[in-house]
């Protein structure tokens, strides 16, 4: 039995093979949510049609008419360009992408700039079948590596490295019940020159008012801006810039809603329009945190 149990003031803290019970429970919840949201064939085909490889919404100028946008391929390429310019990523950069998904943001940044990279994601299939193959296809496999691991307990190999840039692109929202732990992992991989960029979802109202959107999201909790900032305040990081970028994602969600209704008019499976409605109604926000080590 490789487990051990410590009884402290906060209750029982169990460890299994060096991994805390809280981390294991968090991973289990994340696996359940992600599998329920992203394993469906109709959802996979939708993303393959509108944003192949990216699985994300990108960045579109506010007010852009969704009817003028065929898909989200260019929106994601524009987000790649935004990150490169905004964070000054160059050939000398070493970037860590926490929760890299299919790896296309990492791969495209490496392809455009020549930077080195490490991508971490819990999904072994993504790492083996998507990330590494995308890197090979784009000719950047020798510039870095993709590693399977937890976003709240990064692999030791990663923790021993120091990066010029640490990115978390739409993943911290999946562990809002463990934001301090997540930020601690970010800090471990940083020094005072590291540029840290997190894009995230927040709630702008009580979470109970977001129940319709949560039919799709299936999250136990989503923090407000104030709650996230409190977590940052007590962390080893300091906020250097904050941006509410909701206006840049609403056009993408409008495109997503259009494509969902074409394929699934009754929204029996493709429930993304419920999230689109929450963004347009001001219930949810899409934000950028720029951070550095204290």
Tab-separated table of N, CA, C and O in Angstrom, residues 96-214:
chain	number	residue	atom	x	y	z
A	96	UNK	N	5.922	27.316	-21.772
A	96	UNK	CA	5.195	26.208	-21.165
A	96	UNK	C	3.714	26.460	-21.407
A	96	UNK	O	3.179	27.492	-21.014
A	97	UNK	N	3.052	25.518	-22.052
A	97	UNK	CA	1.618	25.600	-22.294
A	97	UNK	C	0.936	24.577	-21.384
A	97	UNK	O	0.992	23.375	-21.629
A	98	UNK	N	0.310	25.074	-20.307
A	98	UNK	CA	-0.352	24.204	-19.336
A	98	UNK	C	-1.775	23.924	-19.804
A	98	UNK	O	-2.564	24.840	-19.998
A	99	UNK	N	-2.097	22.642	-19.973
A	99	UNK	CA	-3.397	22.273	-20.514
A	99	UNK	C	-3.436	22.554	-22.006
A	99	UNK	O	-4.333	23.222	-22.498
A	100	UNK	N	-2.474	22.012	-22.723
A	100	UNK	CA	-2.246	22.380	-24.128
A	100	UNK	C	-3.273	21.801	-25.091
A	100	UNK	O	-3.301	22.177	-26.272
A	101	UNK	N	-4.125	20.887	-24.626
A	101	UNK	CA	-5.131	20.319	-25.517
A	101	UNK	C	-4.493	19.591	-26.688
A	101	UNK	O	-3.605	18.762	-26.517
A	102	UNK	N	-4.936	19.922	-27.890
A	102	UNK	CA	-4.389	19.285	-29.089
A	102	UNK	C	-3.063	19.891	-29.531
A	102	UNK	O	-2.467	19.442	-30.499
A	103	UNK	N	-2.639	20.939	-28.832
A	103	UNK	CA	-1.286	21.443	-29.027
A	103	UNK	C	-1.078	22.430	-30.150
A	103	UNK	O	0.052	22.862	-30.392
A	104	UNK	N	-2.155	22.848	-30.828
A	104	UNK	CA	-1.952	23.677	-32.017
A	104	UNK	C	-1.453	25.084	-31.693
A	104	UNK	O	-0.701	25.667	-32.465
A	105	UNK	N	-1.860	25.650	-30.560
A	105	UNK	CA	-1.323	26.966	-30.197
A	105	UNK	C	0.182	26.872	-29.992
A	105	UNK	O	0.956	27.698	-30.486
A	106	UNK	N	0.597	25.857	-29.256
A	106	UNK	CA	2.028	25.651	-29.014
A	106	UNK	C	2.775	25.435	-30.322
A	106	UNK	O	3.822	26.045	-30.571
A	107	UNK	N	2.243	24.547	-31.151
A	107	UNK	CA	2.900	24.198	-32.422
A	107	UNK	C	3.005	25.403	-33.336
A	107	UNK	O	4.060	25.657	-33.931
A	108	UNK	N	1.936	26.163	-33.456
A	108	UNK	CA	1.962	27.319	-34.365
A	108	UNK	C	2.918	28.405	-33.862
A	108	UNK	O	3.636	29.024	-34.659
A	109	UNK	N	2.969	28.625	-32.548
A	109	UNK	CA	3.920	29.607	-32.018
A	109	UNK	C	5.355	29.163	-32.281
A	109	UNK	O	6.213	29.971	-32.630
A	110	UNK	N	5.610	27.862	-32.124
A	110	UNK	CA	6.946	27.333	-32.396
A	110	UNK	C	7.280	27.430	-33.880
A	110	UNK	O	8.412	27.757	-34.266
A	111	UNK	N	6.297	27.177	-34.717
A	111	UNK	CA	6.501	27.212	-36.161
A	111	UNK	C	6.780	28.629	-36.652
A	111	UNK	O	7.663	28.853	-37.498
A	112	UNK	N	6.070	29.594	-36.104
A	112	UNK	CA	6.211	30.986	-36.548
A	112	UNK	C	7.472	31.632	-35.997
A	112	UNK	O	8.178	32.353	-36.718
A	113	UNK	N	7.779	31.378	-34.725
A	113	UNK	CA	8.880	32.102	-34.066
A	113	UNK	C	10.174	31.303	-33.947
A	113	UNK	O	11.240	31.894	-33.738
A	114	UNK	N	10.065	29.979	-34.013
A	114	UNK	CA	11.247	29.160	-33.772
A	114	UNK	C	11.507	28.911	-32.297
A	114	UNK	O	12.565	28.387	-31.930
A	115	UNK	N	10.570	29.279	-31.424
A	115	UNK	CA	10.754	29.115	-29.977
A	115	UNK	C	10.777	27.633	-29.594
A	115	UNK	O	10.313	26.765	-30.335
A	116	UNK	N	11.312	27.372	-28.410
A	116	UNK	CA	11.247	26.050	-27.814
A	116	UNK	C	10.005	25.966	-26.928
A	116	UNK	O	9.480	27.000	-26.497
A	117	UNK	N	9.556	24.743	-26.644
A	117	UNK	CA	8.285	24.616	-25.931
A	117	UNK	C	8.193	23.321	-25.153
A	117	UNK	O	8.883	22.332	-25.429
A	118	UNK	N	7.296	23.353	-24.154
A	118	UNK	CA	6.811	22.161	-23.463
A	118	UNK	C	5.302	22.329	-23.330
A	118	UNK	O	4.822	23.376	-22.886
A	119	UNK	N	4.566	21.323	-23.720
A	119	UNK	CA	3.121	21.323	-23.552
A	119	UNK	C	2.710	20.206	-22.617
A	119	UNK	O	3.227	19.089	-22.721
A	120	UNK	N	1.810	20.496	-21.682
A	120	UNK	CA	1.339	19.494	-20.719
A	120	UNK	C	-0.175	19.384	-20.810
A	120	UNK	O	-0.879	20.400	-20.804
A	121	UNK	N	-0.676	18.163	-20.894
A	121	UNK	CA	-2.116	17.924	-20.856
A	121	UNK	C	-2.368	16.569	-20.209
A	121	UNK	O	-1.553	15.649	-20.346
A	122	UNK	N	-3.500	16.453	-19.502
A	122	UNK	CA	-3.821	15.205	-18.807
A	122	UNK	C	-4.237	14.106	-19.775
A	122	UNK	O	-4.210	12.917	-19.446
A	123	UNK	N	-4.672	14.473	-20.994
A	123	UNK	CA	-5.258	13.525	-21.942
A	123	UNK	C	-4.167	12.853	-22.769
A	123	UNK	O	-3.584	13.469	-23.666
A	124	UNK	N	-3.906	11.607	-22.477
A	124	UNK	CA	-2.830	10.881	-23.154
A	124	UNK	C	-3.101	10.732	-24.647
A	124	UNK	O	-2.175	10.761	-25.464
A	125	UNK	N	-4.374	10.584	-25.010
A	125	UNK	CA	-4.720	10.456	-26.426
A	125	UNK	C	-4.387	11.744	-27.164
A	125	UNK	O	-3.842	11.727	-28.277
A	126	UNK	N	-4.717	12.892	-26.556
A	126	UNK	CA	-4.343	14.169	-27.169
A	126	UNK	C	-2.834	14.252	-27.364
A	126	UNK	O	-2.348	14.660	-28.423
A	127	UNK	N	-2.086	13.885	-26.326
A	127	UNK	CA	-0.622	13.980	-26.392
A	127	UNK	C	-0.077	13.090	-27.508
A	127	UNK	O	0.738	13.527	-28.337
A	128	UNK	N	-0.526	11.842	-27.546
A	128	UNK	CA	0.015	10.865	-28.486
A	128	UNK	C	-0.509	11.073	-29.908
A	128	UNK	O	0.265	11.038	-30.871
A	129	UNK	N	-1.815	11.280	-30.025
A	129	UNK	CA	-2.446	11.276	-31.344
A	129	UNK	C	-2.589	12.656	-31.972
A	129	UNK	O	-2.786	12.759	-33.186
A	130	UNK	N	-2.527	13.700	-31.173
A	130	UNK	CA	-2.734	15.045	-31.708
A	130	UNK	C	-1.471	15.900	-31.582
A	130	UNK	O	-0.893	16.319	-32.581
A	131	UNK	N	-1.040	16.139	-30.344
A	131	UNK	CA	0.064	17.078	-30.108
A	131	UNK	C	1.341	16.656	-30.837
A	131	UNK	O	1.921	17.440	-31.610
A	132	UNK	N	1.780	15.458	-30.583
A	132	UNK	CA	3.050	15.017	-31.161
A	132	UNK	C	2.969	14.898	-32.669
A	132	UNK	O	3.933	15.234	-33.387
A	133	UNK	N	1.830	14.460	-33.175
A	133	UNK	CA	1.672	14.349	-34.634
A	133	UNK	C	1.580	15.729	-35.285
A	133	UNK	O	2.104	15.940	-36.382
A	134	UNK	N	0.915	16.677	-34.614
A	134	UNK	CA	0.858	18.048	-35.131
A	134	UNK	C	2.259	18.655	-35.182
A	134	UNK	O	2.613	19.358	-36.136
A	135	UNK	N	3.057	18.395	-34.138
A	135	UNK	CA	4.427	18.913	-34.102
A	135	UNK	C	5.258	18.340	-35.250
A	135	UNK	O	6.015	19.072	-35.919
A	136	UNK	N	5.113	17.049	-35.504
A	136	UNK	CA	5.839	16.421	-36.603
A	136	UNK	C	5.373	16.963	-37.948
A	136	UNK	O	6.193	17.268	-38.827
A	137	UNK	N	4.066	17.084	-38.101
A	137	UNK	CA	3.511	17.568	-39.369
A	137	UNK	C	3.982	18.988	-39.684
A	137	UNK	O	4.210	19.329	-40.848
A	138	UNK	N	4.147	19.805	-38.626
A	138	UNK	CA	4.564	21.197	-38.817
A	138	UNK	C	6.074	21.384	-38.695
A	138	UNK	O	6.565	22.510	-38.774
A	139	UNK	N	6.804	20.289	-38.497
A	139	UNK	CA	8.262	20.350	-38.496
A	139	UNK	C	8.890	20.971	-37.268
A	139	UNK	O	9.996	21.499	-37.340
A	140	UNK	N	8.203	20.906	-36.107
A	140	UNK	CA	8.757	21.525	-34.896
A	140	UNK	C	9.000	20.496	-33.797
A	140	UNK	O	9.214	20.857	-32.642
A	141	UNK	N	8.978	19.204	-34.134
A	141	UNK	CA	9.115	18.177	-33.102
A	141	UNK	C	10.439	18.246	-32.363
A	141	UNK	O	10.529	17.811	-31.201
A	142	UNK	N	11.462	18.825	-32.979
A	142	UNK	CA	12.773	18.925	-32.321
A	142	UNK	C	12.914	20.192	-31.474
A	142	UNK	O	13.951	20.397	-30.836
A	143	UNK	N	11.887	21.027	-31.465
A	143	UNK	CA	11.943	22.269	-30.691
A	143	UNK	C	11.355	22.118	-29.286
A	143	UNK	O	11.424	23.055	-28.487
A	144	UNK	N	10.772	20.963	-29.007
A	144	UNK	CA	10.175	20.785	-27.691
A	144	UNK	C	9.518	19.442	-27.551
A	144	UNK	O	9.761	18.523	-28.343
A	145	UNK	N	8.647	19.339	-26.538
A	145	UNK	CA	7.987	18.066	-26.290
A	145	UNK	C	6.631	18.276	-25.637
A	145	UNK	O	6.365	19.317	-25.023
A	146	UNK	N	5.780	17.286	-25.790
A	146	UNK	CA	4.479	17.254	-25.133
A	146	UNK	C	4.480	16.124	-24.112
A	146	UNK	O	4.913	15.012	-24.398
A	147	UNK	N	3.980	16.438	-22.901
A	147	UNK	CA	4.054	15.516	-21.779
A	147	UNK	C	2.658	15.338	-21.193
A	147	UNK	O	1.916	16.311	-21.018
A	148	UNK	N	2.301	14.115	-20.877
A	148	UNK	CA	1.031	13.844	-20.218
A	148	UNK	C	1.179	14.093	-18.717
A	148	UNK	O	2.102	13.568	-18.088
A	149	UNK	N	0.295	14.905	-18.151
A	149	UNK	CA	0.389	15.199	-16.726
A	149	UNK	C	-0.738	16.087	-16.256
A	149	UNK	O	-1.481	16.662	-17.049
A	150	UNK	N	-0.853	16.218	-14.949
A	150	UNK	CA	-1.897	17.019	-14.316
A	150	UNK	C	-1.563	18.507	-14.388
A	150	UNK	O	-0.404	18.901	-14.257
A	151	UNK	N	-2.601	19.336	-14.535
A	151	UNK	CA	-2.389	20.786	-14.553
A	151	UNK	C	-2.329	21.363	-13.141
A	151	UNK	O	-1.967	22.526	-12.965
A	152	UNK	N	-2.686	20.565	-12.139
A	152	UNK	CA	-2.573	21.026	-10.748
A	152	UNK	C	-1.433	20.336	-10.010
A	152	UNK	O	-1.192	20.621	-8.840
A	153	UNK	N	-0.758	19.444	-10.694
A	153	UNK	CA	0.432	18.798	-10.132
A	153	UNK	C	1.340	18.450	-11.307
A	153	UNK	O	1.418	17.294	-11.731
A	154	UNK	N	2.023	19.464	-11.824
A	154	UNK	CA	2.821	19.297	-13.034
A	154	UNK	C	3.894	18.225	-12.839
A	154	UNK	O	4.396	18.042	-11.716
A	155	UNK	N	4.254	17.518	-13.894
A	155	UNK	CA	5.318	16.511	-13.782
A	155	UNK	C	6.599	17.113	-13.225
A	155	UNK	O	6.931	18.276	-13.489
A	156	UNK	N	7.331	16.329	-12.444
A	156	UNK	CA	8.568	16.807	-11.825
A	156	UNK	C	9.533	17.375	-12.864
A	156	UNK	O	10.216	18.377	-12.604
A	157	UNK	N	9.600	16.740	-14.020
A	157	UNK	CA	10.489	17.195	-15.079
A	157	UNK	C	10.188	18.638	-15.465
A	157	UNK	O	11.089	19.436	-15.734
A	158	UNK	N	8.908	18.980	-15.474
A	158	UNK	CA	8.481	20.340	-15.840
A	158	UNK	C	8.781	21.305	-14.704
A	158	UNK	O	9.255	22.427	-14.925
A	159	UNK	N	8.499	20.892	-13.479
A	159	UNK	CA	8.726	21.756	-12.317
A	159	UNK	C	10.202	22.126	-12.152
A	159	UNK	O	10.529	23.157	-11.558
A	160	UNK	N	11.079	21.282	-12.666
A	160	UNK	CA	12.522	21.543	-12.539
A	160	UNK	C	13.025	22.535	-13.576
A	160	UNK	O	14.185	22.965	-13.516
A	161	UNK	N	12.159	22.926	-14.504
A	161	UNK	CA	12.556	23.853	-15.564
A	161	UNK	C	12.086	25.272	-15.238
A	161	UNK	O	11.151	25.474	-14.458
A	162	UNK	N	12.734	26.260	-15.842
A	162	UNK	CA	12.305	27.652	-15.745
A	162	UNK	C	12.033	28.161	-17.152
A	162	UNK	O	12.873	28.020	-18.050
A	163	UNK	N	10.864	28.741	-17.335
A	163	UNK	CA	10.401	29.134	-18.666
A	163	UNK	C	10.381	30.652	-18.821
A	163	UNK	O	10.191	31.386	-17.851
A	164	UNK	N	10.560	31.117	-20.052
A	164	UNK	CA	10.427	32.550	-20.322
A	164	UNK	C	8.960	32.963	-20.359
A	164	UNK	O	8.624	34.108	-20.057
A	165	UNK	N	8.101	31.998	-20.731
A	165	UNK	CA	6.669	32.261	-20.812
A	165	UNK	C	5.904	31.050	-20.289
A	165	UNK	O	6.239	29.915	-20.631
A	166	UNK	N	4.886	31.315	-19.467
A	166	UNK	CA	3.967	30.266	-19.023
A	166	UNK	C	2.567	30.672	-19.464
A	166	UNK	O	2.085	31.755	-19.123
A	167	UNK	N	1.916	29.794	-20.221
A	167	UNK	CA	0.596	30.073	-20.774
A	167	UNK	C	-0.411	29.061	-20.236
A	167	UNK	O	-0.107	27.868	-20.125
A	168	UNK	N	-1.596	29.532	-19.926
A	168	UNK	CA	-2.717	28.666	-19.566
A	168	UNK	C	-3.930	29.203	-20.315
A	168	UNK	O	-4.539	30.187	-19.907
A	169	UNK	N	-4.245	28.565	-21.414
A	169	UNK	CA	-5.194	29.116	-22.370
A	169	UNK	C	-6.550	28.425	-22.241
A	169	UNK	O	-6.811	27.403	-22.874
A	170	UNK	N	-7.397	28.979	-21.389
A	170	UNK	CA	-8.742	28.443	-21.220
A	170	UNK	C	-8.809	27.161	-20.422
A	170	UNK	O	-9.717	26.349	-20.645
A	171	UNK	N	-7.878	26.958	-19.487
A	171	UNK	CA	-7.880	25.706	-18.715
A	171	UNK	C	-8.080	25.917	-17.209
A	171	UNK	O	-8.606	25.029	-16.536
A	172	UNK	N	-7.683	27.068	-16.664
A	172	UNK	CA	-7.788	27.256	-15.215
A	172	UNK	C	-9.240	27.177	-14.753
A	172	UNK	O	-9.520	26.744	-13.619
A	173	UNK	N	-10.182	27.550	-15.615
A	173	UNK	CA	-11.599	27.506	-15.257
A	173	UNK	C	-12.061	26.095	-14.897
A	173	UNK	O	-13.046	25.925	-14.169
A	174	UNK	N	-11.358	25.083	-15.390
A	174	UNK	CA	-11.724	23.702	-15.074
A	174	UNK	C	-11.324	23.306	-13.660
A	174	UNK	O	-11.777	22.265	-13.153
A	175	UNK	N	-10.484	24.118	-13.015
A	175	UNK	CA	-10.030	23.798	-11.650
A	175	UNK	C	-10.195	25.012	-10.741
A	175	UNK	O	-9.340	25.307	-9.909
A	176	UNK	N	-11.300	25.718	-10.866
A	176	UNK	CA	-11.517	26.896	-10.036
A	176	UNK	C	-11.639	26.553	-8.559
A	176	UNK	O	-11.552	27.449	-7.712
A	177	UNK	N	-11.852	25.286	-8.241
A	177	UNK	CA	-11.848	24.891	-6.833
A	177	UNK	C	-10.434	24.680	-6.318
A	177	UNK	O	-10.233	24.434	-5.126
A	178	UNK	N	-9.432	24.814	-7.196
A	178	UNK	CA	-8.035	24.629	-6.794
A	178	UNK	C	-7.132	25.709	-7.390
A	178	UNK	O	-5.980	25.438	-7.720
A	179	UNK	N	-7.634	26.924	-7.528
A	179	UNK	CA	-6.841	27.996	-8.123
A	179	UNK	C	-5.528	28.241	-7.375
A	179	UNK	O	-4.471	28.394	-8.018
A	180	UNK	N	-5.509	28.285	-6.047
A	180	UNK	CA	-4.214	28.487	-5.367
A	180	UNK	C	-3.183	27.415	-5.721
A	180	UNK	O	-1.997	27.719	-5.902
A	181	UNK	N	-3.623	26.163	-5.820
A	181	UNK	CA	-2.715	25.073	-6.186
A	181	UNK	C	-2.234	25.255	-7.619
A	181	UNK	O	-1.047	25.063	-7.928
A	182	UNK	N	-3.140	25.616	-8.498
A	182	UNK	CA	-2.794	25.848	-9.899
A	182	UNK	C	-1.741	26.954	-10.013
A	182	UNK	O	-0.731	26.801	-10.707
A	183	UNK	N	-1.962	28.061	-9.307
A	183	UNK	CA	-1.030	29.185	-9.373
A	183	UNK	C	0.323	28.833	-8.769
A	183	UNK	O	1.363	29.335	-9.220
A	184	UNK	N	0.330	27.966	-7.757
A	184	UNK	CA	1.584	27.515	-7.173
A	184	UNK	C	2.401	26.749	-8.211
A	184	UNK	O	3.623	26.909	-8.299
A	185	UNK	N	1.744	25.930	-9.012
A	185	UNK	CA	2.433	25.198	-10.071
A	185	UNK	C	2.990	26.144	-11.126
A	185	UNK	O	4.084	25.937	-11.645
A	186	UNK	N	2.248	27.193	-11.428
A	186	UNK	CA	2.737	28.207	-12.372
A	186	UNK	C	3.982	28.883	-11.823
A	186	UNK	O	4.982	29.068	-12.526
A	187	UNK	N	3.926	29.250	-10.552
A	187	UNK	CA	5.045	29.970	-9.924
A	187	UNK	C	6.319	29.136	-9.898
A	187	UNK	O	7.424	29.673	-10.084
A	188	UNK	N	6.184	27.841	-9.652
A	188	UNK	CA	7.354	26.955	-9.567
A	188	UNK	C	8.158	26.974	-10.861
A	188	UNK	O	9.384	26.836	-10.838
A	189	UNK	N	7.483	27.169	-11.973
A	189	UNK	CA	8.138	27.124	-13.294
A	189	UNK	C	8.601	28.498	-13.772
A	189	UNK	O	8.992	28.646	-14.934
A	190	UNK	N	8.549	29.493	-12.906
A	190	UNK	CA	8.808	30.873	-13.312
A	190	UNK	C	9.959	31.476	-12.520
A	190	UNK	O	10.283	31.033	-11.418
A	191	UNK	N	10.568	32.519	-13.108
A	191	UNK	CA	11.451	33.400	-12.352
A	191	UNK	C	10.941	34.824	-12.554
A	191	UNK	O	9.872	35.024	-13.144
A	192	UNK	N	11.674	35.810	-12.080
A	192	UNK	CA	11.162	37.176	-12.105
A	192	UNK	C	11.050	37.763	-13.509
A	192	UNK	O	10.416	38.805	-13.707
A	193	UNK	N	11.647	37.102	-14.496
A	193	UNK	CA	11.547	37.576	-15.882
A	193	UNK	C	10.478	36.839	-16.680
A	193	UNK	O	10.197	37.199	-17.822
A	194	UNK	N	9.893	35.815	-16.097
A	194	UNK	CA	8.897	35.007	-16.809
A	194	UNK	C	7.609	35.801	-17.023
A	194	UNK	O	7.092	36.420	-16.099
A	195	UNK	N	7.113	35.761	-18.256
A	195	UNK	CA	5.827	36.371	-18.568
A	195	UNK	C	4.752	35.286	-18.491
A	195	UNK	O	4.835	34.256	-19.161
A	196	UNK	N	3.747	35.535	-17.654
A	196	UNK	CA	2.683	34.564	-17.412
A	196	UNK	C	1.381	35.115	-17.975
A	196	UNK	O	1.009	36.257	-17.687
A	197	UNK	N	0.699	34.292	-18.765
A	197	UNK	CA	-0.556	34.721	-19.386
A	197	UNK	C	-1.600	33.635	-19.194
A	197	UNK	O	-1.398	32.485	-19.568
A	198	UNK	N	-2.716	34.025	-18.584
A	198	UNK	CA	-3.824	33.099	-18.354
A	198	UNK	C	-5.086	33.695	-18.956
A	198	UNK	O	-5.453	34.824	-18.616
A	199	UNK	N	-5.723	32.957	-19.871
A	199	UNK	CA	-7.069	33.394	-20.249
A	199	UNK	C	-8.043	32.432	-19.603
A	199	UNK	O	-7.787	31.251	-19.471
A	200	UNK	N	-9.177	32.998	-19.153
A	200	UNK	CA	-10.029	32.247	-18.243
A	200	UNK	C	-11.475	32.696	-18.376
A	200	UNK	O	-11.762	33.781	-18.889
A	201	UNK	N	-12.383	31.865	-17.905
A	201	UNK	CA	-13.787	32.227	-17.761
A	201	UNK	C	-14.009	32.711	-16.329
A	201	UNK	O	-13.393	32.192	-15.393
A	202	UNK	N	-14.911	33.659	-16.156
A	202	UNK	CA	-15.366	34.063	-14.831
A	202	UNK	C	-16.880	34.199	-14.863
A	202	UNK	O	-17.490	34.313	-15.932
A	203	UNK	N	-17.475	34.188	-13.690
A	203	UNK	CA	-18.898	34.513	-13.599
A	203	UNK	C	-19.042	35.967	-13.169
A	203	UNK	O	-18.248	36.474	-12.374
A	204	UNK	N	-20.051	36.649	-13.696
A	204	UNK	CA	-20.305	38.039	-13.335
A	204	UNK	C	-21.547	38.187	-12.460
A	204	UNK	O	-21.904	39.298	-12.062
A	205	UNK	N	-22.187	37.059	-12.189
A	205	UNK	CA	-23.372	37.014	-11.328
A	205	UNK	C	-23.211	35.804	-10.413
A	205	UNK	O	-22.221	35.079	-10.488
A	206	UNK	N	-24.189	35.562	-9.554
A	206	UNK	CA	-24.152	34.356	-8.737
A	206	UNK	C	-24.147	33.124	-9.636
A	206	UNK	O	-24.826	33.101	-10.674
A	207	UNK	N	-23.391	32.115	-9.231
A	207	UNK	CA	-23.254	30.917	-10.063
A	207	UNK	C	-24.605	30.264	-10.325
A	207	UNK	O	-24.842	29.678	-11.385
A	208	UNK	N	-25.526	30.375	-9.373
A	208	UNK	CA	-26.857	29.783	-9.540
A	208	UNK	C	-27.605	30.398	-10.717
A	208	UNK	O	-28.473	29.760	-11.314
A	209	UNK	N	-27.260	31.632	-11.087
A	209	UNK	CA	-27.912	32.294	-12.215
A	209	UNK	C	-27.363	31.818	-13.559
A	209	UNK	O	-27.888	32.195	-14.607
A	210	UNK	N	-26.323	31.001	-13.523
A	210	UNK	CA	-25.703	30.490	-14.753
A	210	UNK	C	-26.072	29.037	-15.016
A	210	UNK	O	-25.385	28.334	-15.764
A	211	UNK	N	-27.158	28.584	-14.402
A	211	UNK	CA	-27.515	27.162	-14.490
A	211	UNK	C	-27.785	26.722	-15.922
A	211	UNK	O	-27.467	25.586	-16.301
A	212	UNK	N	-28.360	27.600	-16.734
A	212	UNK	CA	-28.637	27.220	-18.121
A	212	UNK	C	-27.330	26.974	-18.877
A	212	UNK	O	-27.183	25.949	-19.566
A	213	UNK	N	-26.375	27.901	-18.742
A	213	UNK	CA	-25.073	27.719	-19.394
A	213	UNK	C	-24.362	26.488	-18.852
A	213	UNK	O	-23.658	25.783	-19.593
A	214	UNK	N	-24.567	26.205	-17.577
A	214	UNK	CA	-23.884	25.072	-16.957
A	214	UNK	C	-24.457	23.731	-17.406
A	214	UNK	O	-23.864	22.677	-17.148
